[in-house]
Structure formats: structure tokens, C-alpha cells
Amino acid sequence: MRKKIIAGNWKMNKTPSEALALIETLKPLVAGADADVVFCVPAIDIVPAVQAVAGTDIAIGAENMYFEDKGAFTGEISAPMLVDAGVKYVIIGHSERREYFAETDATVNKKVLKAFEYGLTPIICCGETLTQREQGVTIDFVRQQIKIAFQGVTAEQAKTAVIAYEPIWAIGTGVVATTEQAEEVCAAVRACIGELYGADTAEAIRIQYGGSVSGASAPELFAQPDIDGGLVGGASLKEDFGKIVHYDR
Ligand code: 13P
């Protein structure tokens, strides 16, 4: 039985002092969850956030990292920096990074390998545009993203990975994929992992749905056999995140 994982992606929101205030608000609301709970926060908020969640079950994640260990890469943040700061998870290949920061399947793969090298759990994002959905190529497209992201990843590593299926047309739009649409693609992603690594790995890997998840939509989405939680944007900045985390109450 896979443990659910519910992660907030704060995106470019909250200054360090605002982050502390939000964590204090959310702490009691997410306490006692059956799921793993992760706050993925802006890089500058990581150090205070790690301190603020000490003694709770909340883990802190990063929203991005670079694929080199160190060196002349102005502005970038490395995996060992994240580990030293107390980060456990890192979002890799979010569609906003692909769209605005030239992230490709190849750089996603390099970052995934680097995350595993340092013991970070990658939350690997995939998902189609509205045009691709209308063209009927969603599953082909997502399978390609997954196959490239996992190049060189071992089965033991893959078992611990998290994949976030986020249809781009559902991100920040208030339009949630239907339960059937979300389950169909998450099941296809699991089947793809099964083809790459075998049934054991497919059974172990956790697959989230992301895109306008709210306290209202979470219970039905997370009840699907292949949806193991969510990657939550807007609602992770609000008290509604407590409802999402306790979707099963
Ligand atoms: P929203 O929940 O705001 O649609 O964002 C989803 C997302 O991009 C999470 O990574």
C-alpha cells in the first residue's frame, strides 16, 4: 500500500518572513495527516522553513536545482546545498520551468540523476498542453517525458521517486482535470514505469495529480487507484491546504 504524498508548490510566493507566518498558520492544520506532507518553497525561504518545521512531520522541498555539483553557474543552487540545508524533496521539470526557463527533457534527466546521487527525492513533473490533449497525443507525450526523465535511473531509485502529472491547461486555471482524465494518465504513467522497470517498481512509485487541486476536489481525485496524492499550487498558500492534506477525514 503506497503512502499518499501531498506537496505544496509555493512557486514565486512568500518572502522569508511571510513564509514563517504561513508555516505557523498551516502547521496545526496539516498535523496528524496520514500522508507525507511537503512544502516546496522558494530557495530563499528554505533555511528558515526547515527551522520552522523542526519537530513536525512536515518536510521541506525545493522548487528547482541545478545538475552540477558546484562551480561558475551564477544564480543556481546545487543538490549538496539543498541537502546541507535540510531539504528532502526537489521538484524537477515543472511546466513553468520548461516554458519560461528553457528546461528540457534532457536537463530534467540530468537533474533527476543528480538528485538521486545526493539522496534527494525528485518530484518529476510531466503533463500535456491543451493542444496536445485535443490532438489526442497526451499519453504518447507524457510517456516520452517519463522515458527521458528516467534514463540511467535504477529500479531501486525509481521506486522512491515521485511523479507529478500536471496537465498544463489545469494549472492555475481553476479547471481541474476530471477524475477520469487524471486517473487515465496516472495509470498510463504507472504502466510506462512498469515497462521500464517491472511490476514491483510500478507498484512502489508514487504518482501525484496537480492542477487546481482544492479541498473540494481532493477526496475524489486521491481515491483513484493510481493517484497517490497531489502537487498543489494556489491552494497550498491557504488554509484550504489543511483540508487537502486531510482529504480522507
Ligand atoms: P495550481 O494548484 O495553482 O493549479 O498549480 C498546480 C501546480 O502547478 C503545482 O505544481
PDB file of C-alpha atoms and ligand atoms in Angstrom, residues 9 11 91 94-96 125 166 170-174 210-213 231-235, ligand 1:
ATOM      1  CA  ASN A   9       4.378  24.133  -4.586  1.00  0.00           C
ATOM      2  CA  LYS A  11       6.042  28.905  -6.712  1.00  0.00           C
ATOM      3  CA  ILE A  91      10.525  19.487  -7.831  1.00  0.00           C
ATOM      4  CA  HIS A  94       7.748  21.824 -13.607  1.00  0.00           C
ATOM      5  CA  SER A  95       5.952  23.042 -16.734  1.00  0.00           C
ATOM      6  CA  GLU A  96       6.627  26.656 -15.706  1.00  0.00           C
ATOM      7  CA  CYS A 125       6.713  16.756 -13.409  1.00  0.00           C
ATOM      8  CA  GLU A 166       0.108  18.098 -14.173  1.00  0.00           C
ATOM      9  CA  ALA A 170      -5.320  22.730 -15.426  1.00  0.00           C
ATOM     10  CA  ILE A 171      -2.513  24.671 -13.728  1.00  0.00           C
ATOM     11  CA  GLY A 172      -3.636  27.905 -12.094  1.00  0.00           C
ATOM     12  CA  THR A 173      -6.772  27.973 -14.223  1.00  0.00           C
ATOM     13  CA  GLY A 174      -9.319  26.688 -11.733  1.00  0.00           C
ATOM     14  CA  GLY A 210      -1.521  18.503  -9.945  1.00  0.00           C
ATOM     15  CA  GLY A 211      -3.640  21.289 -11.424  1.00  0.00           C
ATOM     16  CA  SER A 212      -6.170  23.375  -9.475  1.00  0.00           C
ATOM     17  CA  VAL A 213      -6.447  20.810  -6.650  1.00  0.00           C
ATOM     18  CA  LEU A 231       1.130  18.655  -6.116  1.00  0.00           C
ATOM     19  CA  VAL A 232      -0.782  21.746  -5.109  1.00  0.00           C
ATOM     20  CA  GLY A 233      -0.112  25.313  -6.216  1.00  0.00           C
ATOM     21  CA  GLY A 234      -2.527  28.106  -5.257  1.00  0.00           C
ATOM     22  CA  ALA A 235      -4.374  26.192  -2.542  1.00  0.00           C
TER      23      ALA A 235
HETATM   24  P1  13P B   1      -2.391  25.163  -9.114  1.00  0.00           P
HETATM   25  O1  13P B   1      -2.773  24.202  -7.995  1.00  0.00           O
HETATM   26  O2  13P B   1      -2.323  26.582  -8.673  1.00  0.00           O
HETATM   27  O3  13P B   1      -3.221  24.925 -10.336  1.00  0.00           O
HETATM   28  O4  13P B   1      -0.889  24.785  -9.512  1.00  0.00           O
HETATM   29  C1  13P B   1      -0.580  23.464  -9.792  1.00  0.00           C
HETATM   30  C2  13P B   1       0.892  23.353  -9.909  1.00  0.00           C
HETATM   31  O5  13P B   1       1.488  23.843 -10.859  1.00  0.00           O
HETATM   32  C3  13P B   1       1.604  22.662  -8.830  1.00  0.00           C
HETATM   33  O6  13P B   1       2.921  22.423  -9.198  1.00  0.00           O
END
